[in-house]
PDB file of C-alpha atoms in Angstrom:
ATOM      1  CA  UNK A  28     118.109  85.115 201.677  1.00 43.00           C
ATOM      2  CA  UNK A  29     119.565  88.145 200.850  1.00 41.00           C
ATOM      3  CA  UNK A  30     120.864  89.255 197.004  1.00 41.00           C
ATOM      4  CA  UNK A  31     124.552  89.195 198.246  1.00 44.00           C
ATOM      5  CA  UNK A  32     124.252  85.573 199.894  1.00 45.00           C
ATOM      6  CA  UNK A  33     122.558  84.617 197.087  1.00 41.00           C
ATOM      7  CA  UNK A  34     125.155  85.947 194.224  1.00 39.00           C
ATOM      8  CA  UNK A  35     127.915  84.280 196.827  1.00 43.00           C
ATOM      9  CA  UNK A  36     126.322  80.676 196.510  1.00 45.00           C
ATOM     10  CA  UNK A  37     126.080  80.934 192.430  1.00 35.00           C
ATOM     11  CA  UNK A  38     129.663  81.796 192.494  1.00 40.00           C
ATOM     12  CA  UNK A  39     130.850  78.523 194.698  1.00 44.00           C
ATOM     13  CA  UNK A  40     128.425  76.288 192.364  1.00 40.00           C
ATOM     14  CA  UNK A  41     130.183  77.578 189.109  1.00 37.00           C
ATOM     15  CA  UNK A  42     134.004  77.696 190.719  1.00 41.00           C
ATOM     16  CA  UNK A  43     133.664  73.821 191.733  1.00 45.00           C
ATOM     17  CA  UNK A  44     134.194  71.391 189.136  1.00 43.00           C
ATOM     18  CA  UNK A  45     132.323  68.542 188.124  1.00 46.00           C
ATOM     19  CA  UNK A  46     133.142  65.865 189.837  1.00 43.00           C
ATOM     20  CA  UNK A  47     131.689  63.405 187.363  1.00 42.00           C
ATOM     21  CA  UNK A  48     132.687  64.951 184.301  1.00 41.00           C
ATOM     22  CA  UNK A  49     134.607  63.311 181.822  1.00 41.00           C
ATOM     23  CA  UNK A  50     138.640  64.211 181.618  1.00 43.00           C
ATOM     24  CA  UNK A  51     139.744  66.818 179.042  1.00 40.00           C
ATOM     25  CA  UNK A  52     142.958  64.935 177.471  1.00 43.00           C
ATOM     26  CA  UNK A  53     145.760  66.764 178.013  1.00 45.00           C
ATOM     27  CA  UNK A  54     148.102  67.256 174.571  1.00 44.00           C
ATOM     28  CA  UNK A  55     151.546  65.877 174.864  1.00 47.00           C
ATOM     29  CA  UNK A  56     153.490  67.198 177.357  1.00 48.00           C
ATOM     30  CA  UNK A  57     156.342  69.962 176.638  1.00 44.00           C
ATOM     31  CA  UNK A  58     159.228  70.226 178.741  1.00 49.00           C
ATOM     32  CA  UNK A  59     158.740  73.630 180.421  1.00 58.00           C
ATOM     33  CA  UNK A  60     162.162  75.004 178.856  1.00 66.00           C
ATOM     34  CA  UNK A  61     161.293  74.143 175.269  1.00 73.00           C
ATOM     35  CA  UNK A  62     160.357  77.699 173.488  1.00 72.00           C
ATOM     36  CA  UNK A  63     159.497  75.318 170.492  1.00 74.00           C
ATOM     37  CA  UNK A  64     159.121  71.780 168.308  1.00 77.00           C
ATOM     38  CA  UNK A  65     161.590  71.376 165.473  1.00 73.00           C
ATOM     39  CA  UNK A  66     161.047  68.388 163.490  1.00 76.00           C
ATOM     40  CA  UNK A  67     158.604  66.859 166.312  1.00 76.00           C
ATOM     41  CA  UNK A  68     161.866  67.575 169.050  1.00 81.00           C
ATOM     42  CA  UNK A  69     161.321  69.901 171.284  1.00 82.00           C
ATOM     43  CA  UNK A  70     163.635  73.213 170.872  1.00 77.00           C
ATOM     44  CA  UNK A  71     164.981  74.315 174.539  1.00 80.00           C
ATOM     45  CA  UNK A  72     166.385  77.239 173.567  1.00 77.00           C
ATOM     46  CA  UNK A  73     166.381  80.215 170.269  1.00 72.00           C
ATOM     47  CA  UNK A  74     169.465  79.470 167.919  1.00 72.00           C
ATOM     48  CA  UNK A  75     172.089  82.536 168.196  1.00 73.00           C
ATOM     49  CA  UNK A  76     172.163  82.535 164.668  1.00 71.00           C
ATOM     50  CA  UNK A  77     168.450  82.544 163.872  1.00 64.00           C
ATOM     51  CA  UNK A  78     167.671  85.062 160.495  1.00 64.00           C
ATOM     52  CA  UNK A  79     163.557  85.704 160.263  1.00 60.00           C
ATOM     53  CA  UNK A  80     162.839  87.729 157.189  1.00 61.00           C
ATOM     54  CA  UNK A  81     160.870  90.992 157.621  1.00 57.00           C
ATOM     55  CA  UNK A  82     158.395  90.039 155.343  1.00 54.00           C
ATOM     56  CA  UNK A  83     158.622  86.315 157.450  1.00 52.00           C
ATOM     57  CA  UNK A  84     154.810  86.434 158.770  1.00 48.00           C
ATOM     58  CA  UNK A  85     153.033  88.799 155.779  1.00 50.00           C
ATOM     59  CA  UNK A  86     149.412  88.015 155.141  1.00 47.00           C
ATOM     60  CA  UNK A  87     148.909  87.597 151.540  1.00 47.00           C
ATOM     61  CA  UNK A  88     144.886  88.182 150.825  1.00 46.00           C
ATOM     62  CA  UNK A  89     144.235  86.235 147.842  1.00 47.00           C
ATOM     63  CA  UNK A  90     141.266  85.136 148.121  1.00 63.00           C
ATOM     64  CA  UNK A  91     139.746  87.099 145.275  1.00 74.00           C
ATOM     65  CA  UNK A  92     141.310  86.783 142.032  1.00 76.00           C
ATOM     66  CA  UNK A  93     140.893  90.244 140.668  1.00 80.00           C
ATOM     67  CA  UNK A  94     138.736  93.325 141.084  1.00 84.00           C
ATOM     68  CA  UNK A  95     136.282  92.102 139.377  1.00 85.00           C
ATOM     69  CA  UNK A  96     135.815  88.968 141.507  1.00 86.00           C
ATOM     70  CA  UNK A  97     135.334  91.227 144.170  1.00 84.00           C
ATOM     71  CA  UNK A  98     132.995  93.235 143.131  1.00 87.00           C
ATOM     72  CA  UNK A  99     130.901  90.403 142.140  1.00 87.00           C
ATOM     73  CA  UNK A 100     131.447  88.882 145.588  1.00 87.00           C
ATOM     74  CA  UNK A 101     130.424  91.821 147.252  1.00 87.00           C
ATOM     75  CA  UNK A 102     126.948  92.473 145.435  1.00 87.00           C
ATOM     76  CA  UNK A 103     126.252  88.624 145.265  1.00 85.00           C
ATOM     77  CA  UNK A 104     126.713  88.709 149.190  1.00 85.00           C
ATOM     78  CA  UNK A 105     124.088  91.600 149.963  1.00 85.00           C
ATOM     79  CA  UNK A 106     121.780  90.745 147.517  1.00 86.00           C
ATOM     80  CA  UNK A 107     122.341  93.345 145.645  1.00 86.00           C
ATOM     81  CA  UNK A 108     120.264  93.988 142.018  1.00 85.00           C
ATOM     82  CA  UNK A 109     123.408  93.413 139.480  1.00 82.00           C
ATOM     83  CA  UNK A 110     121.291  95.848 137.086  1.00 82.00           C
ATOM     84  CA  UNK A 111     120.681  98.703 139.388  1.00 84.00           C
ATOM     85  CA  UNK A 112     123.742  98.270 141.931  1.00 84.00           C
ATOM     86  CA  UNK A 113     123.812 100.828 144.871  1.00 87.00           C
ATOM     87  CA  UNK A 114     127.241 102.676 144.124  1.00 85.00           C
ATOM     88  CA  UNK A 115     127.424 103.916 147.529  1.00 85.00           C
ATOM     89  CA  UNK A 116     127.480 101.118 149.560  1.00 86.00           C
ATOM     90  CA  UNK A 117     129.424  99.016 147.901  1.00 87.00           C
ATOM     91  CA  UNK A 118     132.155 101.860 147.164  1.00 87.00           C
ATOM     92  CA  UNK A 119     132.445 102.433 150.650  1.00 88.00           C
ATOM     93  CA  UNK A 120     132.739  98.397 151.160  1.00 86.00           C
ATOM     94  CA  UNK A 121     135.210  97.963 148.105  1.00 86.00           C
ATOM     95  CA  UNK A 122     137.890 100.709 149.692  1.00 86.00           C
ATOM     96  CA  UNK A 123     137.835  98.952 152.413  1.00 85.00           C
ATOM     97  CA  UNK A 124     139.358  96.001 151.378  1.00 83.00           C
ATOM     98  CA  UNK A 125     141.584  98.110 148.955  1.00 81.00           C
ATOM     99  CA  UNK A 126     142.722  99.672 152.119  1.00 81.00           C
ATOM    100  CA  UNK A 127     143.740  96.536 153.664  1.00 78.00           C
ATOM    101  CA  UNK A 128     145.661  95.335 150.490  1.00 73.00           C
ATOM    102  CA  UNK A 129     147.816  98.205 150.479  1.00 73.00           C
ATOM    103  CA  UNK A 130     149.273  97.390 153.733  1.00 73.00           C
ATOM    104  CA  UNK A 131     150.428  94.361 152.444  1.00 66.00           C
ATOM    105  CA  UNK A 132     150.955  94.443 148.960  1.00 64.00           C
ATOM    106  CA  UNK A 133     151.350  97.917 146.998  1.00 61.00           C
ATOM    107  CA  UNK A 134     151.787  95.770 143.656  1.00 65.00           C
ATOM    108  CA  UNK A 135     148.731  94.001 143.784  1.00 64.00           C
ATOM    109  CA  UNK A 136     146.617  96.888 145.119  1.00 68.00           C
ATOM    110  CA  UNK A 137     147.411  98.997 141.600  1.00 75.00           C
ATOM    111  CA  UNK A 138     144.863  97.138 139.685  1.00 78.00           C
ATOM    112  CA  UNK A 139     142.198  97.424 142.867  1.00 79.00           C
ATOM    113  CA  UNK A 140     142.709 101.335 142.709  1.00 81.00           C
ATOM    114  CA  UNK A 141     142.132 101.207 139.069  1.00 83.00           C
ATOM    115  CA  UNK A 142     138.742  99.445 139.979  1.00 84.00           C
ATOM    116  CA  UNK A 143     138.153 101.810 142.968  1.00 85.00           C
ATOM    117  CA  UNK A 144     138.660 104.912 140.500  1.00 86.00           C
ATOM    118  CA  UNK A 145     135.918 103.648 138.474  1.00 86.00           C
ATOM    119  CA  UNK A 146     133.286 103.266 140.831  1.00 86.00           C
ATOM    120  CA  UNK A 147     134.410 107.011 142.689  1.00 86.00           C
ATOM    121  CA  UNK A 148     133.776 108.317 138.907  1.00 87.00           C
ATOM    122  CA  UNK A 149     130.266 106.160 138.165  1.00 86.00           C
ATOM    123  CA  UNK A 150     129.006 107.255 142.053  1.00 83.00           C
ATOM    124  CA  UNK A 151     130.413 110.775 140.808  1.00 85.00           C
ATOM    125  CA  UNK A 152     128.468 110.832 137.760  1.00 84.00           C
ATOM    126  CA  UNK A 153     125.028 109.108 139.115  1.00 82.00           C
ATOM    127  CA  UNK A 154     125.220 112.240 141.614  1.00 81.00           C
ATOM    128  CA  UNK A 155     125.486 114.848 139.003  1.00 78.00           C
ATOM    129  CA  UNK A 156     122.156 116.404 137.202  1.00 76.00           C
ATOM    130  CA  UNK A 157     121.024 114.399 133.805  1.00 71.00           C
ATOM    131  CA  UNK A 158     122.012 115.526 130.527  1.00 67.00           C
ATOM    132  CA  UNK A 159     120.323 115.039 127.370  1.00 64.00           C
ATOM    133  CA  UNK A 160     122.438 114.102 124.566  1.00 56.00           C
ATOM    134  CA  UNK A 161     121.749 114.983 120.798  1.00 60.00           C
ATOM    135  CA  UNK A 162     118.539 114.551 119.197  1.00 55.00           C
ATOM    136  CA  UNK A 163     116.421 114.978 123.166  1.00 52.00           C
ATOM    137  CA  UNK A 164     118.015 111.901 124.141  1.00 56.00           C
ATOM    138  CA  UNK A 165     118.496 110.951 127.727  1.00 59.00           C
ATOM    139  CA  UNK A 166     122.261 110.037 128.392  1.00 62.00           C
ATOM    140  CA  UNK A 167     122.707 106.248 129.351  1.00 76.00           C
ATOM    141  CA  UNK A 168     123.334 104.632 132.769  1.00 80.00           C
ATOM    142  CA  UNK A 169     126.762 105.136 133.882  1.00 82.00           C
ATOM    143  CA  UNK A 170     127.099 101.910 135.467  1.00 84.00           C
ATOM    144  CA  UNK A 171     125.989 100.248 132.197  1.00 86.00           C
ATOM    145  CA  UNK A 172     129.852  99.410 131.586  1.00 87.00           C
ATOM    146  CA  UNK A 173     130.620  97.760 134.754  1.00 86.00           C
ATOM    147  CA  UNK A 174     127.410  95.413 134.704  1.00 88.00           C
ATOM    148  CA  UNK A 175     127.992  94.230 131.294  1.00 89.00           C
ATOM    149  CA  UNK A 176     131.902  93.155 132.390  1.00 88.00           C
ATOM    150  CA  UNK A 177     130.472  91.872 135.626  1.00 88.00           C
ATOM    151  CA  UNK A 178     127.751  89.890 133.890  1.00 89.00           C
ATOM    152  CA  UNK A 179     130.505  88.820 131.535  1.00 91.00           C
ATOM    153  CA  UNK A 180     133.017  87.910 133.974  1.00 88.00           C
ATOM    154  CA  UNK A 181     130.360  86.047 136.071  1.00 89.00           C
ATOM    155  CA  UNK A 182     129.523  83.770 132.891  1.00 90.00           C
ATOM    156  CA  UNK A 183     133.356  82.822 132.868  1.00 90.00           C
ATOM    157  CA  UNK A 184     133.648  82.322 136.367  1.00 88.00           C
ATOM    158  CA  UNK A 185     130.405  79.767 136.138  1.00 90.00           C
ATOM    159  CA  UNK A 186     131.722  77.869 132.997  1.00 90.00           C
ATOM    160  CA  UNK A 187     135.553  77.445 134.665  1.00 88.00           C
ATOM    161  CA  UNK A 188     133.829  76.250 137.741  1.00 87.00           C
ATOM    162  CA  UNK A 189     131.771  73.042 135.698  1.00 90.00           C
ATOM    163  CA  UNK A 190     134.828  72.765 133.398  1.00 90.00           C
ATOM    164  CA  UNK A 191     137.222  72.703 137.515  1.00 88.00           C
ATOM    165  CA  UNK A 192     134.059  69.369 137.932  1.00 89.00           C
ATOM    166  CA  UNK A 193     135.198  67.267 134.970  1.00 90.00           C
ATOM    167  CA  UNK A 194     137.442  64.375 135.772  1.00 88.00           C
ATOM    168  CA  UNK A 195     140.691  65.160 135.170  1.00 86.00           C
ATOM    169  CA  UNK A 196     143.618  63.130 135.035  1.00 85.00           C
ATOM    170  CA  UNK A 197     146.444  62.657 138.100  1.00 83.00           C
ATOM    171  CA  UNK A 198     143.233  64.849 140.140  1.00 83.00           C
ATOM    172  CA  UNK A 199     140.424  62.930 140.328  1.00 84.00           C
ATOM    173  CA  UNK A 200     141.760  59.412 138.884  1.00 83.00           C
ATOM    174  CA  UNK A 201     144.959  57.776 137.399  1.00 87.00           C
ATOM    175  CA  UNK A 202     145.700  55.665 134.479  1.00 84.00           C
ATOM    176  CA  UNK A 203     146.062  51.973 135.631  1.00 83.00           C
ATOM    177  CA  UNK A 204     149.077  50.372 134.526  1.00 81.00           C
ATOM    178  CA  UNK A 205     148.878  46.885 134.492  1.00 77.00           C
ATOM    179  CA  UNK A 206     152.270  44.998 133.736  1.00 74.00           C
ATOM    180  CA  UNK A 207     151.584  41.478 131.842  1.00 69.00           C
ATOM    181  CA  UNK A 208     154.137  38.703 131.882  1.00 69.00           C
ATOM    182  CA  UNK A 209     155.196  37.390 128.845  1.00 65.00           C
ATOM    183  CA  UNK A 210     153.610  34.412 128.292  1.00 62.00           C
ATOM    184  CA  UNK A 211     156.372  31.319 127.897  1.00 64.00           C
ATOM    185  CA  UNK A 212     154.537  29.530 124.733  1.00 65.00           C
ATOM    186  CA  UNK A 213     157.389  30.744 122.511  1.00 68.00           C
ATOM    187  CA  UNK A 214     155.697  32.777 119.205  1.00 68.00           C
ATOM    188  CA  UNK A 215     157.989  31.917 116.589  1.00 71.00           C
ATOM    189  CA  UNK A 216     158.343  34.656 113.891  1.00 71.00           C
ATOM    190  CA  UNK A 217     156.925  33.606 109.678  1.00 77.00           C
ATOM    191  CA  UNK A 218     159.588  31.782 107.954  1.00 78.00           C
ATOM    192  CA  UNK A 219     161.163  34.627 105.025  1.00 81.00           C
ATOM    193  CA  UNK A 220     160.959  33.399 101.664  1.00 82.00           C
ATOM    194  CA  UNK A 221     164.295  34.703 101.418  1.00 84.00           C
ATOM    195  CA  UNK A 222     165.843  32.535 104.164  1.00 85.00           C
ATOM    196  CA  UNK A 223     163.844  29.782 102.679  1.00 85.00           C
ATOM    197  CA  UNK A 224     165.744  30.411  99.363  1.00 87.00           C
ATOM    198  CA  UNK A 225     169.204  30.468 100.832  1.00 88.00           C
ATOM    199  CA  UNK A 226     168.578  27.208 102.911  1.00 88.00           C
ATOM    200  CA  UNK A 227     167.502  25.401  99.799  1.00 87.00           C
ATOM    201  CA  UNK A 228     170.392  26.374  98.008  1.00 88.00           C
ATOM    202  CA  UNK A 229     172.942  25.400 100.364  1.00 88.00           C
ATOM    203  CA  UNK A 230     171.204  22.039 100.924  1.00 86.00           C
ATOM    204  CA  UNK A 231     170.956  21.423  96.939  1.00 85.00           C
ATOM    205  CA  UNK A 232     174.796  22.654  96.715  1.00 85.00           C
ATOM    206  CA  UNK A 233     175.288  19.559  99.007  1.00 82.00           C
ATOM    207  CA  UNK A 234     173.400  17.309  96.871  1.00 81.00           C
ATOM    208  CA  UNK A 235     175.537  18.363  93.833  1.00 78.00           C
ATOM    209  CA  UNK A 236     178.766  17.688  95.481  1.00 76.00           C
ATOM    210  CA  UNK A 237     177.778  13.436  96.419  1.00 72.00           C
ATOM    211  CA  UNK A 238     175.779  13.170  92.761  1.00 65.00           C
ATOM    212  CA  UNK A 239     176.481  10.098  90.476  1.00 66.00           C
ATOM    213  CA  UNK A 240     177.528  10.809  87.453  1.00 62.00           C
ATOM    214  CA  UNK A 241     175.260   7.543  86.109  1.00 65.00           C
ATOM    215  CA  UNK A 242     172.111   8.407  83.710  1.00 63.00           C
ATOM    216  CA  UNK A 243     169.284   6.024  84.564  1.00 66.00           C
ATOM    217  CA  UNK A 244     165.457   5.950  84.532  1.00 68.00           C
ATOM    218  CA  UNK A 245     164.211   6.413  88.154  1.00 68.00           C
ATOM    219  CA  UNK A 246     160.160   6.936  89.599  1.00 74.00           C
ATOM    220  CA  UNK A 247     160.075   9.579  91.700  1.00 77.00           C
ATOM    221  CA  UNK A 248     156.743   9.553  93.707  1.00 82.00           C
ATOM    222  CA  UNK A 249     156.006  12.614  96.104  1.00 84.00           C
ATOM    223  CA  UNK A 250     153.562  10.507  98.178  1.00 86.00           C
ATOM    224  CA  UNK A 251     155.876   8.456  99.440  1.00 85.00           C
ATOM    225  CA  UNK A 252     158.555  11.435 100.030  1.00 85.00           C
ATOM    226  CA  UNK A 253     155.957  12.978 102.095  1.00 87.00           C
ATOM    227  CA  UNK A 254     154.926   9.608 103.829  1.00 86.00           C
ATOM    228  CA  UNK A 255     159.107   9.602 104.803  1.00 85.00           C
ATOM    229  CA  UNK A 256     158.947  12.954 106.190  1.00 84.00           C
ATOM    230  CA  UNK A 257     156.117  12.423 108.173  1.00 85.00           C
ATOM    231  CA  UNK A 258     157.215   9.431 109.540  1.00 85.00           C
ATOM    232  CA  UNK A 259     160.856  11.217 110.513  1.00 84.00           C
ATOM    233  CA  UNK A 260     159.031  13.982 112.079  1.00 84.00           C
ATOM    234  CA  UNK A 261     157.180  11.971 114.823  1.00 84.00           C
ATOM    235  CA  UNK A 262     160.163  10.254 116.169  1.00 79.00           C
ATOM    236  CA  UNK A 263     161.421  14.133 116.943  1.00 78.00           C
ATOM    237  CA  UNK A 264     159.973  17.210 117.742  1.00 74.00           C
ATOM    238  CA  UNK A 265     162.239  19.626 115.481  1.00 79.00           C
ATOM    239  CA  UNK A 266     164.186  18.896 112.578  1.00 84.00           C
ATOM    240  CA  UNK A 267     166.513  21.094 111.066  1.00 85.00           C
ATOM    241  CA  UNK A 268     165.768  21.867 107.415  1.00 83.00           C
ATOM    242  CA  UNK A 269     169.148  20.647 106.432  1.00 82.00           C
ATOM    243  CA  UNK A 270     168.980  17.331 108.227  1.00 82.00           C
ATOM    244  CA  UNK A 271     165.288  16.372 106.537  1.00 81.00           C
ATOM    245  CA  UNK A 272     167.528  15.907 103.604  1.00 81.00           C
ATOM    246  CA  UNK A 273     170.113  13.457 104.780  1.00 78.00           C
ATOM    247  CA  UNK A 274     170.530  10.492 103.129  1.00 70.00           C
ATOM    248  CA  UNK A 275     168.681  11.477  99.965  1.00 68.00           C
ATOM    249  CA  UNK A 276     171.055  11.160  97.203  1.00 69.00           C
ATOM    250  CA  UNK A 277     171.467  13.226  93.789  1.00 76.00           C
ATOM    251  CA  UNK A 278     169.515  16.044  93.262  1.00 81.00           C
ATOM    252  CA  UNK A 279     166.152  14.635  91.628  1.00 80.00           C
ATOM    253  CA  UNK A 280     165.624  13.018  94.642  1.00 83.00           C
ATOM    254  CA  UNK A 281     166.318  16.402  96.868  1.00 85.00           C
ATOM    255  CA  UNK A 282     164.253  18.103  94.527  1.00 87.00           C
ATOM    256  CA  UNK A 283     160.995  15.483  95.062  1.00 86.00           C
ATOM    257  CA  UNK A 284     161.613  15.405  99.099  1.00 84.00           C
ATOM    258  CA  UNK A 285     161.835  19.188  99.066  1.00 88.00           C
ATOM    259  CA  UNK A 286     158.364  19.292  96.267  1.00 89.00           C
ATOM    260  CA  UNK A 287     157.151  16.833  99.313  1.00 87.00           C
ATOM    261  CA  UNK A 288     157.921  19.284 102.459  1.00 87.00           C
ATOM    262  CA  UNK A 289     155.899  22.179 100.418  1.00 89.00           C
ATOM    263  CA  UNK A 290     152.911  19.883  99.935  1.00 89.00           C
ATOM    264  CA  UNK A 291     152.618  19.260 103.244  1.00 87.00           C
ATOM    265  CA  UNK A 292     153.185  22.618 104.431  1.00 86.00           C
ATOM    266  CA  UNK A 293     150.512  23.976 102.239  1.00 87.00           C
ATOM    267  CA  UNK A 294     148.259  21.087 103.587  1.00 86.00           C
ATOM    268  CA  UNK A 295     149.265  22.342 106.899  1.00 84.00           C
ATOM    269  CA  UNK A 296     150.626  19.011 107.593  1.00 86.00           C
ATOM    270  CA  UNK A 297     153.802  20.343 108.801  1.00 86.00           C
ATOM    271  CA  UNK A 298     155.504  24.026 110.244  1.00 86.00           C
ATOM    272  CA  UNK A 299     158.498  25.479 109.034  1.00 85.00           C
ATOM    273  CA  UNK A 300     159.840  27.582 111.917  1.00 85.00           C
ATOM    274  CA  UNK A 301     162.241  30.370 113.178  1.00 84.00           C
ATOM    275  CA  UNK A 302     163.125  31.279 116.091  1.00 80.00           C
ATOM    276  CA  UNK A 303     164.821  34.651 115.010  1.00 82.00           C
ATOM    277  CA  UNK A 304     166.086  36.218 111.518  1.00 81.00           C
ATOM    278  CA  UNK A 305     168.915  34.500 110.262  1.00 80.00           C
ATOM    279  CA  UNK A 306     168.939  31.323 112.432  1.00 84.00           C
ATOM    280  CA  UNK A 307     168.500  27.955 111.588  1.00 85.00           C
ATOM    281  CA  UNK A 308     164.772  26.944 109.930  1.00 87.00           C
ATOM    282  CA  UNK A 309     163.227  24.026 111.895  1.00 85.00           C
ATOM    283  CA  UNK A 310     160.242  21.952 110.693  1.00 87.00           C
ATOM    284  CA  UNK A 311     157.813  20.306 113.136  1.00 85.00           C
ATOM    285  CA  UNK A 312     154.593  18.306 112.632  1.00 86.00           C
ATOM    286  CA  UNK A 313     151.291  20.833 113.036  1.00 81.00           C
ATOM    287  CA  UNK A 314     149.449  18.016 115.104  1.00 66.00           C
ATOM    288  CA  UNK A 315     150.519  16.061 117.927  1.00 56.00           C
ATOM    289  CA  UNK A 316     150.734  12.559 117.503  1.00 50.00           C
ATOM    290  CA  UNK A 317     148.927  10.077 118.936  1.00 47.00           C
TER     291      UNK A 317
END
């Protein structure tokens, strides 16, 4: 078979598709008029009024965040010894990127040319003969500078980068908020001793108006008070502190049922209650009956 036949039979095999190959899927279809998609529709023709900015499709580099980032990048990528850096090569590599910023962006490229000026001056220096400085001392490095700012600036860049790894908040995790219901036991707020006061008063102004003018011997016993209020609490679940002293009479007998009410409350017998400042006190039985 000759070279040409040969060369004419590789070119069928690689022109004819697989027959058995699986189906490339196609994308969406476009209607052949649409020049583009706005909002997912497709556009079928360029508005007449259409305004694109001159500066509309400018490439921004930012991907180093100052000269010194790029320097570092740039020696870090070769391989480069950071203590004896080869000023030639990456000069040459540094104005090359300065070059493309300046076709973009004459603002940002001010503080690259200020970089760029220093290493023309350090490769300018390195290439001129050695001086000895007072006392037969050799003059220093001329890149000395620029490694100990690179060194420095490489420190920072480390210690943002593990400080960038620490959880922060609304980045990496949010607060949970977890909303509670309030519970429908009603708390009721500690009894003031002022409100206490006040309620006493009006109930023993009450007793004063219905007293007997009649002077007699009478037994008072606070046991049996307190038996009486007991037994008037079960048969009700609240009782106003005004209405525990219906029915008592003149005022040594208020005075023993009321002596009564604190004995029990400090036995913890009974509550004296309040649903809010200034409303009406309520006394219930601390246990629940049997």
């Amino acid at each position: 078979m000759s070279p040409d036949a040969a060369a004419g039979d590789l070119a069928d095999t690689v022109a004819e598709p697989d027959a058995g190959a699986a189906a490339v899927p196609e994308q969406e279809a476009v209607p052949d008029a649409a020049v583009a998609r706005l909002y997912g529709e497709p556009l079928l023709r360029m508005p007449t009024d259409l305004f694109i900015p001159p500066d509309a499709l400018e490439i921004f580099l930012d991907a180093f965040e100052g000269p010194l980032d790029l320097l570092l990048y740039l020696i870090r990528k070769q391989n480069f010894n950071i203590l004896d850096i080869p000023m030639a090569q990456v000069t040459l590599q540094y104005l090359k990127y300065v070059d493309q910023i300046r076709l973009h962006n004459l603002e940002l490229a001010a503080e690259y040319l200020l970089m760029a000026a220093m290493l023309i001056e350090i490769k300018s220096r390195m290439l001129l003969p050695q001086r000895k400085a007072e006392g037969d001392e050799e003059a220093g490095d001329p890149r000395a500078e620029l490694v100990r700012r690179l060194l420095e600036y490489e420190q920072i860049k480390l210690a943002a980068y593990d400080l960038n790894a620490v959880p922060q908040l609304d980045r990496d995790f949010i607060r949970p908020q977890l909303f509670v219901e309030q519970s429908s036991v009603p708390v009721f707020p500690d009894v003031d001793v002022g409100d206490l006061q006040r309620a006493w008063m009006d109930v023993l102004k009450r007793a004063k108006l219905t007293q007997h003018h009649r002077i007699s011997r009478q037994e008072l016993s606070v046991r049996e008070h307190m038996s009486s209020i007991l037994r008037q609490l079960q048969s009700a679940r609240f009782v106003e502190f005004a209405d525990l002293f219906d029915g008592q009479g003149s005022v040594p007998i208020v005075v023993v049922h009321f002596v009564a009410m604190l004995e029990l409350a400090k036995e913890t017998l009974i509550e004296i209650t309040q649903a809010e400042p200034f409303a009406p006190i309520y006394v219930r039985l601390a246990y629940s009956p049997a």
